[in-house]
Tab-separated table of C-alpha atoms in Angstrom:
chain	number	residue	atom	x	y	z
A	1	MET	CA	-0.260	0.095	0.019
A	2	LEU	CA	2.554	2.454	0.910
A	3	ARG	CA	4.744	1.703	-2.474
A	4	LYS	CA	1.486	2.573	-4.374
A	5	LEU	CA	1.019	5.550	-2.283
A	6	HIS	CA	4.660	7.004	-3.019
A	7	GLU	CA	4.197	5.827	-6.753
A	8	ASN	CA	0.939	7.822	-7.124
A	9	PHE	CA	2.415	11.015	-5.384
A	10	LYS	CA	5.400	11.014	-7.810
A	11	LYS	CA	2.959	10.380	-10.712
A	12	ILE	CA	0.855	13.664	-9.622
A	13	PHE	CA	3.477	15.801	-8.118
A	14	GLY	CA	6.768	14.599	-10.114
A	15	GLU	CA	8.889	14.144	-7.215
A	16	GLU	CA	9.189	11.783	-4.298
A	17	SER	CA	7.088	12.406	-1.260
A	18	ARG	CA	9.151	13.329	1.815
A	19	GLU	CA	6.761	11.935	4.510
A	20	SER	CA	4.038	9.059	4.911
A	21	PHE	CA	1.415	8.843	7.490
A	22	PHE	CA	-1.395	6.485	8.702
A	23	ALA	CA	-4.214	6.734	10.574
A	24	THR	CA	-6.658	3.864	11.702
A	25	ALA	CA	-10.087	3.893	11.423
A	26	ARG	CA	-9.950	3.356	14.994
A	27	THR	CA	-9.343	7.005	15.431
A	28	CYS	CA	-12.728	7.726	13.722
A	29	ARG	CA	-15.782	8.095	16.212
A	30	LEU	CA	-17.045	4.649	15.616
A	31	SER	CA	-20.422	3.580	16.985
A	32	GLU	CA	-20.415	3.365	21.036
A	33	GLU	CA	-23.193	0.558	20.935
A	34	ARG	CA	-20.995	-2.368	19.215
A	35	VAL	CA	-17.366	-3.183	18.959
A	36	ILE	CA	-16.191	-3.110	15.555
A	37	GLU	CA	-13.445	-5.738	15.488
A	38	ASN	CA	-10.057	-5.283	13.493
A	39	THR	CA	-10.298	-1.477	12.691
A	40	GLU	CA	-6.446	-1.067	13.230
A	41	ALA	CA	-6.471	-2.963	9.675
A	42	TYR	CA	-8.330	-0.001	8.048
A	43	GLY	CA	-7.597	3.683	7.415
A	44	THR	CA	-6.399	6.289	5.548
A	45	TYR	CA	-2.630	6.665	4.070
A	46	ALA	CA	-1.269	10.030	3.153
A	47	ALA	CA	2.065	11.004	1.536
A	48	ALA	CA	3.176	14.501	1.712
A	49	ARG	CA	5.738	16.957	1.414
A	50	ALA	CA	6.150	21.013	2.015
A	51	ARG	CA	5.367	23.991	-0.163
A	52	ASN	CA	6.710	27.141	0.555
A	53	ASP	CA	3.825	29.193	-1.120
A	54	GLY	CA	0.885	28.778	1.277
A	55	MET	CA	-0.939	26.705	-1.071
A	56	ILE	CA	-2.315	23.343	-0.478
A	57	SER	CA	-2.482	20.705	-3.488
A	58	VAL	CA	-4.731	17.468	-2.475
A	59	SER	CA	-5.372	14.483	-4.501
A	60	MET	CA	-7.845	11.867	-3.400
A	61	GLY	CA	-8.825	9.042	-5.860
A	62	GLU	CA	-10.050	10.974	-8.897
A	63	ASN	CA	-10.056	14.354	-7.529
A	64	LYS	CA	-7.604	17.046	-7.172
A	65	TRP	CA	-7.550	20.461	-5.643
A	66	THR	CA	-4.948	23.434	-5.327
A	67	LEU	CA	-5.983	26.270	-3.538
A	68	PRO	CA	-4.524	28.892	-0.809
A	69	LEU	CA	-4.619	27.522	2.816
A	70	ASP	CA	-6.801	30.422	3.689
A	71	ASN	CA	-9.605	29.537	1.029
A	72	LEU	CA	-10.095	26.043	2.058
A	73	ASP	CA	-13.688	26.608	3.794
A	74	LYS	CA	-14.869	27.509	0.157
A	75	GLU	CA	-14.377	23.806	-1.022
A	76	VAL	CA	-16.820	21.420	0.557
A	77	ASP	CA	-14.783	18.373	-0.208
A	78	LEU	CA	-12.070	19.713	1.694
A	79	GLU	CA	-13.777	20.924	4.937
A	80	PHE	CA	-11.856	17.984	7.116
A	81	ILE	CA	-8.499	20.046	5.972
A	82	ALA	CA	-9.970	23.354	6.913
A	83	SER	CA	-11.216	22.156	10.400
A	84	VAL	CA	-7.482	20.867	11.079
A	85	VAL	CA	-5.818	24.372	9.670
A	86	GLU	CA	-8.432	26.076	12.080
A	87	ALA	CA	-7.892	23.731	15.015
A	88	TYR	CA	-3.859	24.270	14.455
A	89	LYS	CA	-4.867	28.130	14.520
A	90	SER	CA	-6.838	27.970	17.841
A	91	CYS	CA	-3.943	26.333	19.586
A	92	GLY	CA	-1.709	29.013	18.512
A	93	TYR	CA	0.177	27.304	15.744
A	94	SER	CA	0.566	29.221	12.350
A	95	ILE	CA	0.569	27.276	9.253
A	96	LYS	CA	2.610	28.995	6.679
A	97	LYS	CA	4.309	26.337	4.317
A	98	GLY	CA	1.663	24.684	2.360
A	99	LEU	CA	1.423	21.078	1.487
A	100	ASP	CA	1.389	18.872	-1.179
A	101	ILE	CA	-0.596	15.699	-0.125
A	102	VAL	CA	-2.027	12.421	-1.717
A	103	TYR	CA	-4.633	10.267	0.298
A	104	GLN	CA	-5.538	6.646	-0.193
A	105	LEU	CA	-8.209	5.251	1.925
A	106	ASP	CA	-8.656	1.628	2.887
A	107	VAL	CA	-11.966	2.262	5.182
A	108	PRO	CA	-14.813	-0.114	4.308
A	109	ASN	CA	-17.893	1.527	3.208
A	110	GLU	CA	-20.286	-0.075	5.852
A	111	GLU	CA	-21.986	0.957	9.033
A	112	GLY	CA	-19.920	2.120	11.599
A	113	TYR	CA	-16.761	3.267	9.703
A	114	SER	CA	-16.244	6.767	8.548
A	115	ALA	CA	-12.901	8.060	6.591
A	116	ILE	CA	-13.504	11.805	7.952
A	117	GLY	CA	-11.791	10.606	11.243
A	118	SER	CA	-8.732	9.050	9.757
A	119	LEU	CA	-8.611	11.758	7.057
A	120	LYS	CA	-8.321	14.444	9.855
A	121	TYR	CA	-5.791	12.568	11.853
A	122	ALA	CA	-3.629	11.955	8.953
A	123	THR	CA	-3.838	15.495	7.861
A	124	ALA	CA	-2.950	16.619	11.369
A	125	GLN	CA	0.115	14.580	11.425
A	126	ALA	CA	1.078	15.798	8.061
A	127	PHE	CA	1.011	19.563	9.193
A	128	ASN	CA	2.698	18.840	12.655
A	129	ARG	CA	5.573	17.255	10.868
A	130	ILE	CA	5.892	19.541	7.621
A	131	GLU	CA	5.622	22.536	9.639
A	132	GLY	CA	7.788	21.307	12.582
A	133	PHE	CA	5.481	22.024	15.399
A	134	GLN	CA	6.413	18.737	17.537
A	135	ALA	CA	2.878	18.644	18.953
A	136	ASP	CA	2.383	15.461	20.970
A	137	THR	CA	0.124	12.479	19.801
A	138	LEU	CA	-2.586	13.563	22.055
A	139	LYS	CA	-2.595	17.094	21.050
A	140	ILE	CA	-2.528	16.074	17.364
A	141	PHE	CA	-5.711	13.492	17.959
A	142	ARG	CA	-7.334	16.505	19.971
A	143	MET	CA	-6.925	18.797	16.690
A	144	ALA	CA	-8.043	16.248	14.416
A	145	SER	CA	-11.027	15.651	16.472
């Protein structure tokens, strides 16, 4: 899965990705009424690299977007990224660099599973590493919630 992720990144952006991230489906807000087994096997994979222009380029499946970080709320499909950026800002961090990121989802399309939680967590990890914030895992998780 990681090899394919990095191959896709190179195909889309023309260079190797610098970082890769994984967020399990377990980080999603799953149904409290039942336990879903083996959720650690499912999740979101992301490959990313820094930009220096305050822009974000996103590739997810057949969809691709490039827009300024401060205009993310204009794109409904990228609200999950906008919420992570806003969470970092509310914690006193300033996201300046921008990001090229490719997502590959391996989350079943059935009751109890949601890709949004793992998308947000993978995104929060990417910004933390790319921007050099050094926030701990719990803080990253809270920003992705």
